[in-house]
Amino acid sequence: MTNFSKKKIRSLMSKVLAGLSDQLVEAESTSVCEKVLNLPEWKKSKNICLFMNMPKMEIRTHDLVNEALKQGKNVFLPRCEGRHTMSMYQVYNTNHLIKNQWQIPEPDGSSPKVMDDETFCDLIIMPGVAFDSNLARLGHGRGFYDDFVHRYKAWCFQKPSRCDIFKVGICLSKQVLPNGQIPMSPLDEFLDLLVTPQNIYKRP
């Protein structure tokens, strides 16, 4: 995939992921979940932004979300509220989520959300189409997560008592590309850490 555009990488990655068996996706999702649960950043976090996975071609997160709730974490899930904007709403279980246009379960928007009053988030678990060990991330193209992180950083800047959000990407093994193959613009957010079925990549 050397020197391909973001659009081309997304197209190629879609074909790769479509060919993965359910058994492989489930096994790799379990491995990643176990690694995430053992991260120091997870253990010390109180407010976590997570995501519910797409029906196909994405790491499965249902167990991770439920474990966070079981551990007493304050869990926030994304709700799309515009072409390029999403908000993170608190959830108390996964039984009353509503499927959006991509068939992804999301909150109904009636609960507290991150950046309302003093509602902060110290850890965000992020999806993506492709990643590399330099912590570059390629999303699905609408900029939801980059926009959210930018807005959250600006909000935090006004509240020096709140630490910056720690960004963790999670993915399947086939989603990790060689370094330098993901085009990154000044608006694209690098991760702080990437968890794959085989490895954990951190900033030097």
mmCIF file with all atom_site columns, C-alpha atoms in Angstrom:
data_model
loop_
_atom_site.group_PDB
_atom_site.id
_atom_site.type_symbol
_atom_site.label_atom_id
_atom_site.label_alt_id
_atom_site.label_comp_id
_atom_site.label_asym_id
_atom_site.label_entity_id
_atom_site.label_seq_id
_atom_site.pdbx_PDB_ins_code
_atom_site.Cartn_x
_atom_site.Cartn_y
_atom_site.Cartn_z
_atom_site.occupancy
_atom_site.B_iso_or_equiv
_atom_site.pdbx_formal_charge
_atom_site.auth_seq_id
_atom_site.auth_comp_id
_atom_site.auth_asym_id
_atom_site.auth_atom_id
_atom_site.pdbx_PDB_model_num
ATOM 1   C CA . MET A 1 1   ? 0.000   0.000   0.000  1.00 0.00 ? 1   MET A CA 1
ATOM 2   C CA . THR A 1 2   ? 3.022   2.294   -0.384 1.00 0.00 ? 2   THR A CA 1
ATOM 3   C CA . ASN A 1 3   ? 2.170   5.926   -1.228 1.00 0.00 ? 3   ASN A CA 1
ATOM 4   C CA . PHE A 1 4   ? -1.528  5.248   -1.634 1.00 0.00 ? 4   PHE A CA 1
ATOM 5   C CA . SER A 1 5   ? -4.092  7.913   -0.845 1.00 0.00 ? 5   SER A CA 1
ATOM 6   C CA . LYS A 1 6   ? -6.311  7.651   2.204  1.00 0.00 ? 6   LYS A CA 1
ATOM 7   C CA . LYS A 1 7   ? -9.248  6.749   -0.035 1.00 0.00 ? 7   LYS A CA 1
ATOM 8   C CA . LYS A 1 8   ? -7.284  3.957   -1.715 1.00 0.00 ? 8   LYS A CA 1
ATOM 9   C CA . ILE A 1 9   ? -6.074  2.544   1.607  1.00 0.00 ? 9   ILE A CA 1
ATOM 10  C CA . ARG A 1 10  ? -9.648  2.478   2.899  1.00 0.00 ? 10  ARG A CA 1
ATOM 11  C CA . SER A 1 11  ? -10.790 0.628   -0.217 1.00 0.00 ? 11  SER A CA 1
ATOM 12  C CA . LEU A 1 12  ? -7.999  -1.945  -0.036 1.00 0.00 ? 12  LEU A CA 1
ATOM 13  C CA . MET A 1 13  ? -8.406  -2.435  3.706  1.00 0.00 ? 13  MET A CA 1
ATOM 14  C CA . SER A 1 14  ? -12.137 -3.000  3.284  1.00 0.00 ? 14  SER A CA 1
ATOM 15  C CA . LYS A 1 15  ? -11.410 -5.933  0.982  1.00 0.00 ? 15  LYS A CA 1
ATOM 16  C CA . VAL A 1 16  ? -8.833  -7.363  3.393  1.00 0.00 ? 16  VAL A CA 1
ATOM 17  C CA . LEU A 1 17  ? -11.140 -7.147  6.397  1.00 0.00 ? 17  LEU A CA 1
ATOM 18  C CA . ALA A 1 18  ? -14.082 -8.601  4.473  1.00 0.00 ? 18  ALA A CA 1
ATOM 19  C CA . GLY A 1 19  ? -12.044 -11.760 3.995  1.00 0.00 ? 19  GLY A CA 1
ATOM 20  C CA . LEU A 1 20  ? -11.416 -12.402 7.700  1.00 0.00 ? 20  LEU A CA 1
ATOM 21  C CA . SER A 1 21  ? -13.330 -15.206 9.370  1.00 0.00 ? 21  SER A CA 1
ATOM 22  C CA . ASP A 1 22  ? -15.620 -14.555 12.324 1.00 0.00 ? 22  ASP A CA 1
ATOM 23  C CA . GLN A 1 23  ? -13.484 -16.932 14.376 1.00 0.00 ? 23  GLN A CA 1
ATOM 24  C CA . LEU A 1 24  ? -10.317 -14.926 13.708 1.00 0.00 ? 24  LEU A CA 1
ATOM 25  C CA . VAL A 1 25  ? -11.998 -11.602 14.456 1.00 0.00 ? 25  VAL A CA 1
ATOM 26  C CA . GLU A 1 26  ? -13.416 -12.978 17.705 1.00 0.00 ? 26  GLU A CA 1
ATOM 27  C CA . ALA A 1 27  ? -10.066 -14.440 18.809 1.00 0.00 ? 27  ALA A CA 1
ATOM 28  C CA . GLU A 1 28  ? -8.134  -11.270 18.007 1.00 0.00 ? 28  GLU A CA 1
ATOM 29  C CA . SER A 1 29  ? -10.770 -9.101  19.682 1.00 0.00 ? 29  SER A CA 1
ATOM 30  C CA . THR A 1 30  ? -10.464 -11.170 22.852 1.00 0.00 ? 30  THR A CA 1
ATOM 31  C CA . SER A 1 31  ? -6.670  -10.825 22.804 1.00 0.00 ? 31  SER A CA 1
ATOM 32  C CA . VAL A 1 32  ? -6.838  -7.049  22.390 1.00 0.00 ? 32  VAL A CA 1
ATOM 33  C CA . CYS A 1 33  ? -9.475  -6.729  25.106 1.00 0.00 ? 33  CYS A CA 1
ATOM 34  C CA . GLU A 1 34  ? -7.273  -8.597  27.582 1.00 0.00 ? 34  GLU A CA 1
ATOM 35  C CA . LYS A 1 35  ? -4.313  -6.336  26.796 1.00 0.00 ? 35  LYS A CA 1
ATOM 36  C CA . VAL A 1 36  ? -6.385  -3.171  27.179 1.00 0.00 ? 36  VAL A CA 1
ATOM 37  C CA . LEU A 1 37  ? -7.726  -4.288  30.562 1.00 0.00 ? 37  LEU A CA 1
ATOM 38  C CA . ASN A 1 38  ? -4.152  -4.648  31.809 1.00 0.00 ? 38  ASN A CA 1
ATOM 39  C CA . LEU A 1 39  ? -2.976  -1.208  30.689 1.00 0.00 ? 39  LEU A CA 1
ATOM 40  C CA . PRO A 1 40  ? -1.974  1.104   33.575 1.00 0.00 ? 40  PRO A CA 1
ATOM 41  C CA . GLU A 1 41  ? -3.923  3.874   31.838 1.00 0.00 ? 41  GLU A CA 1
ATOM 42  C CA . TRP A 1 42  ? -7.057  1.719   31.916 1.00 0.00 ? 42  TRP A CA 1
ATOM 43  C CA . LYS A 1 43  ? -6.641  0.746   35.546 1.00 0.00 ? 43  LYS A CA 1
ATOM 44  C CA . LYS A 1 44  ? -6.247  4.326   36.769 1.00 0.00 ? 44  LYS A CA 1
ATOM 45  C CA . SER A 1 45  ? -8.934  5.835   34.532 1.00 0.00 ? 45  SER A CA 1
ATOM 46  C CA . LYS A 1 46  ? -12.343 6.835   35.849 1.00 0.00 ? 46  LYS A CA 1
ATOM 47  C CA . ASN A 1 47  ? -14.070 8.197   32.754 1.00 0.00 ? 47  ASN A CA 1
ATOM 48  C CA . ILE A 1 48  ? -13.580 6.225   29.530 1.00 0.00 ? 48  ILE A CA 1
ATOM 49  C CA . CYS A 1 49  ? -14.758 6.972   26.010 1.00 0.00 ? 49  CYS A CA 1
ATOM 50  C CA . LEU A 1 50  ? -15.304 3.689   24.182 1.00 0.00 ? 50  LEU A CA 1
ATOM 51  C CA . PHE A 1 51  ? -17.127 2.648   21.010 1.00 0.00 ? 51  PHE A CA 1
ATOM 52  C CA . MET A 1 52  ? -19.480 -0.057  19.825 1.00 0.00 ? 52  MET A CA 1
ATOM 53  C CA . ASN A 1 53  ? -18.180 -1.863  16.770 1.00 0.00 ? 53  ASN A CA 1
ATOM 54  C CA . MET A 1 54  ? -19.698 -2.018  13.309 1.00 0.00 ? 54  MET A CA 1
ATOM 55  C CA . PRO A 1 55  ? -21.487 -5.286  12.463 1.00 0.00 ? 55  PRO A CA 1
ATOM 56  C CA . LYS A 1 56  ? -18.641 -6.420  10.194 1.00 0.00 ? 56  LYS A CA 1
ATOM 57  C CA . MET A 1 57  ? -14.968 -5.719  9.489  1.00 0.00 ? 57  MET A CA 1
ATOM 58  C CA . GLU A 1 58  ? -14.063 -4.225  12.855 1.00 0.00 ? 58  GLU A CA 1
ATOM 59  C CA . ILE A 1 59  ? -12.649 -5.349  16.165 1.00 0.00 ? 59  ILE A CA 1
ATOM 60  C CA . ARG A 1 60  ? -15.426 -6.337  18.569 1.00 0.00 ? 60  ARG A CA 1
ATOM 61  C CA . THR A 1 61  ? -15.829 -4.187  21.654 1.00 0.00 ? 61  THR A CA 1
ATOM 62  C CA . HIS A 1 62  ? -18.988 -5.370  23.397 1.00 0.00 ? 62  HIS A CA 1
ATOM 63  C CA . ASP A 1 63  ? -17.047 -7.304  26.055 1.00 0.00 ? 63  ASP A CA 1
ATOM 64  C CA . LEU A 1 64  ? -14.721 -4.352  26.676 1.00 0.00 ? 64  LEU A CA 1
ATOM 65  C CA . VAL A 1 65  ? -17.636 -1.956  27.158 1.00 0.00 ? 65  VAL A CA 1
ATOM 66  C CA . ASN A 1 66  ? -19.398 -4.347  29.509 1.00 0.00 ? 66  ASN A CA 1
ATOM 67  C CA . GLU A 1 67  ? -16.231 -4.962  31.514 1.00 0.00 ? 67  GLU A CA 1
ATOM 68  C CA . ALA A 1 68  ? -15.724 -1.216  31.929 1.00 0.00 ? 68  ALA A CA 1
ATOM 69  C CA . LEU A 1 69  ? -19.265 -0.921  33.278 1.00 0.00 ? 69  LEU A CA 1
ATOM 70  C CA . LYS A 1 70  ? -18.719 -3.925  35.538 1.00 0.00 ? 70  LYS A CA 1
ATOM 71  C CA . GLN A 1 71  ? -15.576 -2.289  36.959 1.00 0.00 ? 71  GLN A CA 1
ATOM 72  C CA . GLY A 1 72  ? -17.546 0.823   37.848 1.00 0.00 ? 72  GLY A CA 1
ATOM 73  C CA . LYS A 1 73  ? -15.996 3.069   35.204 1.00 0.00 ? 73  LYS A CA 1
ATOM 74  C CA . ASN A 1 74  ? -17.988 5.976   33.850 1.00 0.00 ? 74  ASN A CA 1
ATOM 75  C CA . VAL A 1 75  ? -18.465 4.865   30.248 1.00 0.00 ? 75  VAL A CA 1
ATOM 76  C CA . PHE A 1 76  ? -19.220 7.191   27.339 1.00 0.00 ? 76  PHE A CA 1
ATOM 77  C CA . LEU A 1 77  ? -20.162 6.083   23.822 1.00 0.00 ? 77  LEU A CA 1
ATOM 78  C CA . PRO A 1 78  ? -20.305 8.152   20.617 1.00 0.00 ? 78  PRO A CA 1
ATOM 79  C CA . ARG A 1 79  ? -23.453 9.503   19.039 1.00 0.00 ? 79  ARG A CA 1
ATOM 80  C CA . CYS A 1 80  ? -23.198 11.094  15.590 1.00 0.00 ? 80  CYS A CA 1
ATOM 81  C CA . GLU A 1 81  ? -24.798 14.542  15.602 1.00 0.00 ? 81  GLU A CA 1
ATOM 82  C CA . GLY A 1 82  ? -23.805 15.955  12.254 1.00 0.00 ? 82  GLY A CA 1
ATOM 83  C CA . ARG A 1 83  ? -21.865 15.119  9.131  1.00 0.00 ? 83  ARG A CA 1
ATOM 84  C CA . HIS A 1 84  ? -18.514 15.431  10.908 1.00 0.00 ? 84  HIS A CA 1
ATOM 85  C CA . THR A 1 85  ? -19.463 15.811  14.570 1.00 0.00 ? 85  THR A CA 1
ATOM 86  C CA . MET A 1 86  ? -20.086 13.355  17.361 1.00 0.00 ? 86  MET A CA 1
ATOM 87  C CA . SER A 1 87  ? -20.597 13.642  21.101 1.00 0.00 ? 87  SER A CA 1
ATOM 88  C CA . MET A 1 88  ? -19.783 11.129  23.827 1.00 0.00 ? 88  MET A CA 1
ATOM 89  C CA . TYR A 1 89  ? -22.776 10.291  26.027 1.00 0.00 ? 89  TYR A CA 1
ATOM 90  C CA . GLN A 1 90  ? -22.659 8.351   29.264 1.00 0.00 ? 90  GLN A CA 1
ATOM 91  C CA . VAL A 1 91  ? -24.207 4.875   29.228 1.00 0.00 ? 91  VAL A CA 1
ATOM 92  C CA . TYR A 1 92  ? -25.148 2.718   32.174 1.00 0.00 ? 92  TYR A CA 1
ATOM 93  C CA . ASN A 1 93  ? -25.712 -0.508  30.225 1.00 0.00 ? 93  ASN A CA 1
ATOM 94  C CA . THR A 1 94  ? -25.826 -1.609  26.585 1.00 0.00 ? 94  THR A CA 1
ATOM 95  C CA . ASN A 1 95  ? -29.462 -2.714  26.555 1.00 0.00 ? 95  ASN A CA 1
ATOM 96  C CA . HIS A 1 96  ? -31.044 0.524   25.352 1.00 0.00 ? 96  HIS A CA 1
ATOM 97  C CA . LEU A 1 97  ? -28.712 1.641   22.587 1.00 0.00 ? 97  LEU A CA 1
ATOM 98  C CA . ILE A 1 98  ? -30.202 2.619   19.224 1.00 0.00 ? 98  ILE A CA 1
ATOM 99  C CA . LYS A 1 99  ? -28.659 1.547   15.900 1.00 0.00 ? 99  LYS A CA 1
ATOM 100 C CA . ASN A 1 100 ? -27.646 4.417   13.630 1.00 0.00 ? 100 ASN A CA 1
ATOM 101 C CA . GLN A 1 101 ? -27.462 4.507   9.827  1.00 0.00 ? 101 GLN A CA 1
ATOM 102 C CA . TRP A 1 102 ? -24.341 2.320   9.895  1.00 0.00 ? 102 TRP A CA 1
ATOM 103 C CA . GLN A 1 103 ? -26.068 -0.189  12.195 1.00 0.00 ? 103 GLN A CA 1
ATOM 104 C CA . ILE A 1 104 ? -23.781 0.802   15.066 1.00 0.00 ? 104 ILE A CA 1
ATOM 105 C CA . PRO A 1 105 ? -25.482 0.938   18.492 1.00 0.00 ? 105 PRO A CA 1
ATOM 106 C CA . GLU A 1 106 ? -25.305 4.413   20.016 1.00 0.00 ? 106 GLU A CA 1
ATOM 107 C CA . PRO A 1 107 ? -26.851 6.323   22.966 1.00 0.00 ? 107 PRO A CA 1
ATOM 108 C CA . ASP A 1 108 ? -30.123 8.185   22.517 1.00 0.00 ? 108 ASP A CA 1
ATOM 109 C CA . GLY A 1 109 ? -28.587 11.501  23.569 1.00 0.00 ? 109 GLY A CA 1
ATOM 110 C CA . SER A 1 110 ? -30.523 11.969  26.795 1.00 0.00 ? 110 SER A CA 1
ATOM 111 C CA . SER A 1 111 ? -27.695 11.285  29.265 1.00 0.00 ? 111 SER A CA 1
ATOM 112 C CA . PRO A 1 112 ? -24.751 13.480  30.370 1.00 0.00 ? 112 PRO A CA 1
ATOM 113 C CA . LYS A 1 113 ? -22.056 13.937  27.761 1.00 0.00 ? 113 LYS A CA 1
ATOM 114 C CA . VAL A 1 114 ? -18.362 14.738  27.807 1.00 0.00 ? 114 VAL A CA 1
ATOM 115 C CA . MET A 1 115 ? -17.694 18.501  27.955 1.00 0.00 ? 115 MET A CA 1
ATOM 116 C CA . ASP A 1 116 ? -21.058 19.225  29.560 1.00 0.00 ? 116 ASP A CA 1
ATOM 117 C CA . ASP A 1 117 ? -20.354 21.182  32.735 1.00 0.00 ? 117 ASP A CA 1
ATOM 118 C CA . GLU A 1 118 ? -17.474 19.315  34.401 1.00 0.00 ? 118 GLU A CA 1
ATOM 119 C CA . THR A 1 119 ? -17.884 15.985  32.590 1.00 0.00 ? 119 THR A CA 1
ATOM 120 C CA . PHE A 1 120 ? -14.388 15.003  31.487 1.00 0.00 ? 120 PHE A CA 1
ATOM 121 C CA . CYS A 1 121 ? -12.749 11.922  29.998 1.00 0.00 ? 121 CYS A CA 1
ATOM 122 C CA . ASP A 1 122 ? -9.259  10.700  30.826 1.00 0.00 ? 122 ASP A CA 1
ATOM 123 C CA . LEU A 1 123 ? -9.048  7.808   28.342 1.00 0.00 ? 123 LEU A CA 1
ATOM 124 C CA . ILE A 1 124 ? -10.445 7.314   24.852 1.00 0.00 ? 124 ILE A CA 1
ATOM 125 C CA . ILE A 1 125 ? -10.382 4.005   22.968 1.00 0.00 ? 125 ILE A CA 1
ATOM 126 C CA . MET A 1 126 ? -10.444 4.745   19.237 1.00 0.00 ? 126 MET A CA 1
ATOM 127 C CA . PRO A 1 127 ? -11.344 2.656   16.190 1.00 0.00 ? 127 PRO A CA 1
ATOM 128 C CA . GLY A 1 128 ? -9.887  3.087   12.741 1.00 0.00 ? 128 GLY A CA 1
ATOM 129 C CA . VAL A 1 129 ? -9.336  1.578   9.319  1.00 0.00 ? 129 VAL A CA 1
ATOM 130 C CA . ALA A 1 130 ? -5.540  1.339   9.463  1.00 0.00 ? 130 ALA A CA 1
ATOM 131 C CA . PHE A 1 131 ? -2.709  2.052   11.896 1.00 0.00 ? 131 PHE A CA 1
ATOM 132 C CA . ASP A 1 132 ? 1.079   1.802   12.164 1.00 0.00 ? 132 ASP A CA 1
ATOM 133 C CA . SER A 1 133 ? 3.600   1.345   14.966 1.00 0.00 ? 133 SER A CA 1
ATOM 134 C CA . ASN A 1 134 ? 4.471   5.060   14.809 1.00 0.00 ? 134 ASN A CA 1
ATOM 135 C CA . LEU A 1 135 ? 0.924   5.572   16.145 1.00 0.00 ? 135 LEU A CA 1
ATOM 136 C CA . ALA A 1 136 ? -0.555  7.005   12.972 1.00 0.00 ? 136 ALA A CA 1
ATOM 137 C CA . ARG A 1 137 ? -4.262  6.308   12.558 1.00 0.00 ? 137 ARG A CA 1
ATOM 138 C CA . LEU A 1 138 ? -6.507  6.358   9.504  1.00 0.00 ? 138 LEU A CA 1
ATOM 139 C CA . GLY A 1 139 ? -10.212 6.736   10.258 1.00 0.00 ? 139 GLY A CA 1
ATOM 140 C CA . HIS A 1 140 ? -13.241 6.156   8.083  1.00 0.00 ? 140 HIS A CA 1
ATOM 141 C CA . GLY A 1 141 ? -13.027 9.581   6.474  1.00 0.00 ? 141 GLY A CA 1
ATOM 142 C CA . ARG A 1 142 ? -15.568 11.753  8.266  1.00 0.00 ? 142 ARG A CA 1
ATOM 143 C CA . GLY A 1 143 ? -13.201 13.090  10.916 1.00 0.00 ? 143 GLY A CA 1
ATOM 144 C CA . PHE A 1 144 ? -15.442 12.286  13.886 1.00 0.00 ? 144 PHE A CA 1
ATOM 145 C CA . TYR A 1 145 ? -12.651 11.316  16.262 1.00 0.00 ? 145 TYR A CA 1
ATOM 146 C CA . ASP A 1 146 ? -10.109 13.929  15.193 1.00 0.00 ? 146 ASP A CA 1
ATOM 147 C CA . ASP A 1 147 ? -12.757 16.625  15.597 1.00 0.00 ? 147 ASP A CA 1
ATOM 148 C CA . PHE A 1 148 ? -13.809 15.304  19.003 1.00 0.00 ? 148 PHE A CA 1
ATOM 149 C CA . VAL A 1 149 ? -10.229 15.184  20.294 1.00 0.00 ? 149 VAL A CA 1
ATOM 150 C CA . HIS A 1 150 ? -9.510  18.706  19.004 1.00 0.00 ? 150 HIS A CA 1
ATOM 151 C CA . ARG A 1 151 ? -12.618 20.070  20.723 1.00 0.00 ? 151 ARG A CA 1
ATOM 152 C CA . TYR A 1 152 ? -11.821 18.202  23.912 1.00 0.00 ? 152 TYR A CA 1
ATOM 153 C CA . LYS A 1 153 ? -8.272  19.578  24.009 1.00 0.00 ? 153 LYS A CA 1
ATOM 154 C CA . ALA A 1 154 ? -9.594  23.113  23.560 1.00 0.00 ? 154 ALA A CA 1
ATOM 155 C CA . TRP A 1 155 ? -12.106 22.515  26.359 1.00 0.00 ? 155 TRP A CA 1
ATOM 156 C CA . CYS A 1 156 ? -9.375  21.144  28.633 1.00 0.00 ? 156 CYS A CA 1
ATOM 157 C CA . PHE A 1 157 ? -7.225  24.190  27.945 1.00 0.00 ? 157 PHE A CA 1
ATOM 158 C CA . GLN A 1 158 ? -9.845  26.267  29.730 1.00 0.00 ? 158 GLN A CA 1
ATOM 159 C CA . LYS A 1 159 ? -9.762  23.886  32.698 1.00 0.00 ? 159 LYS A CA 1
ATOM 160 C CA . PRO A 1 160 ? -6.143  23.379  33.821 1.00 0.00 ? 160 PRO A CA 1
ATOM 161 C CA . SER A 1 161 ? -7.214  21.044  36.612 1.00 0.00 ? 161 SER A CA 1
ATOM 162 C CA . ARG A 1 162 ? -8.143  18.398  34.015 1.00 0.00 ? 162 ARG A CA 1
ATOM 163 C CA . CYS A 1 163 ? -5.425  16.300  32.403 1.00 0.00 ? 163 CYS A CA 1
ATOM 164 C CA . ASP A 1 164 ? -5.314  15.793  28.656 1.00 0.00 ? 164 ASP A CA 1
ATOM 165 C CA . ILE A 1 165 ? -7.103  12.812  27.184 1.00 0.00 ? 165 ILE A CA 1
ATOM 166 C CA . PHE A 1 166 ? -5.005  9.658   26.590 1.00 0.00 ? 166 PHE A CA 1
ATOM 167 C CA . LYS A 1 167 ? -5.638  8.222   23.119 1.00 0.00 ? 167 LYS A CA 1
ATOM 168 C CA . VAL A 1 168 ? -5.526  4.438   22.603 1.00 0.00 ? 168 VAL A CA 1
ATOM 169 C CA . GLY A 1 169 ? -6.171  2.767   19.263 1.00 0.00 ? 169 GLY A CA 1
ATOM 170 C CA . ILE A 1 170 ? -7.273  -0.857  19.030 1.00 0.00 ? 170 ILE A CA 1
ATOM 171 C CA . CYS A 1 171 ? -7.328  -2.987  15.898 1.00 0.00 ? 171 CYS A CA 1
ATOM 172 C CA . LEU A 1 172 ? -7.018  -6.376  14.243 1.00 0.00 ? 172 LEU A CA 1
ATOM 173 C CA . SER A 1 173 ? -3.603  -7.585  13.089 1.00 0.00 ? 173 SER A CA 1
ATOM 174 C CA . LYS A 1 174 ? -4.344  -7.023  9.383  1.00 0.00 ? 174 LYS A CA 1
ATOM 175 C CA . GLN A 1 175 ? -4.996  -3.339  10.059 1.00 0.00 ? 175 GLN A CA 1
ATOM 176 C CA . VAL A 1 176 ? -1.376  -2.577  10.994 1.00 0.00 ? 176 VAL A CA 1
ATOM 177 C CA . LEU A 1 177 ? 0.594   -1.194  8.045  1.00 0.00 ? 177 LEU A CA 1
ATOM 178 C CA . PRO A 1 178 ? 4.333   -0.534  7.682  1.00 0.00 ? 178 PRO A CA 1
ATOM 179 C CA . ASN A 1 179 ? 5.386   2.842   9.041  1.00 0.00 ? 179 ASN A CA 1
ATOM 180 C CA . GLY A 1 180 ? 5.045   5.793   6.714  1.00 0.00 ? 180 GLY A CA 1
ATOM 181 C CA . GLN A 1 181 ? 2.236   4.403   4.570  1.00 0.00 ? 181 GLN A CA 1
ATOM 182 C CA . ILE A 1 182 ? -0.609  6.289   6.272  1.00 0.00 ? 182 ILE A CA 1
ATOM 183 C CA . PRO A 1 183 ? -0.861  9.898   5.022  1.00 0.00 ? 183 PRO A CA 1
ATOM 184 C CA . MET A 1 184 ? -1.158  12.252  8.002  1.00 0.00 ? 184 MET A CA 1
ATOM 185 C CA . SER A 1 185 ? -2.245  15.889  7.780  1.00 0.00 ? 185 SER A CA 1
ATOM 186 C CA . PRO A 1 186 ? -1.777  18.539  10.513 1.00 0.00 ? 186 PRO A CA 1
ATOM 187 C CA . LEU A 1 187 ? -5.390  17.914  11.563 1.00 0.00 ? 187 LEU A CA 1
ATOM 188 C CA . ASP A 1 188 ? -4.902  14.167  12.022 1.00 0.00 ? 188 ASP A CA 1
ATOM 189 C CA . GLU A 1 189 ? -4.335  13.023  15.597 1.00 0.00 ? 189 GLU A CA 1
ATOM 190 C CA . PHE A 1 190 ? -1.546  10.588  16.402 1.00 0.00 ? 190 PHE A CA 1
ATOM 191 C CA . LEU A 1 191 ? -2.324  8.061   19.118 1.00 0.00 ? 191 LEU A CA 1
ATOM 192 C CA . ASP A 1 192 ? -0.570  7.776   22.455 1.00 0.00 ? 192 ASP A CA 1
ATOM 193 C CA . LEU A 1 193 ? -0.685  3.980   22.316 1.00 0.00 ? 193 LEU A CA 1
ATOM 194 C CA . LEU A 1 194 ? -1.825  1.224   19.936 1.00 0.00 ? 194 LEU A CA 1
ATOM 195 C CA . VAL A 1 195 ? -2.993  -2.229  21.038 1.00 0.00 ? 195 VAL A CA 1
ATOM 196 C CA . THR A 1 196 ? -3.018  -5.084  18.515 1.00 0.00 ? 196 THR A CA 1
ATOM 197 C CA . PRO A 1 197 ? -3.504  -8.822  19.068 1.00 0.00 ? 197 PRO A CA 1
ATOM 198 C CA . GLN A 1 198 ? 0.278   -9.301  19.096 1.00 0.00 ? 198 GLN A CA 1
ATOM 199 C CA . ASN A 1 199 ? 1.767   -6.045  20.364 1.00 0.00 ? 199 ASN A CA 1
ATOM 200 C CA . ILE A 1 200 ? 1.398   -2.826  22.308 1.00 0.00 ? 200 ILE A CA 1
ATOM 201 C CA . TYR A 1 201 ? 3.032   0.161   20.621 1.00 0.00 ? 201 TYR A CA 1
ATOM 202 C CA . LYS A 1 202 ? 3.863   3.208   22.744 1.00 0.00 ? 202 LYS A CA 1
ATOM 203 C CA . ARG A 1 203 ? 5.427   6.585   22.230 1.00 0.00 ? 203 ARG A CA 1
ATOM 204 C CA . PRO A 1 204 ? 9.227   6.491   22.686 1.00 0.00 ? 204 PRO A CA 1
#
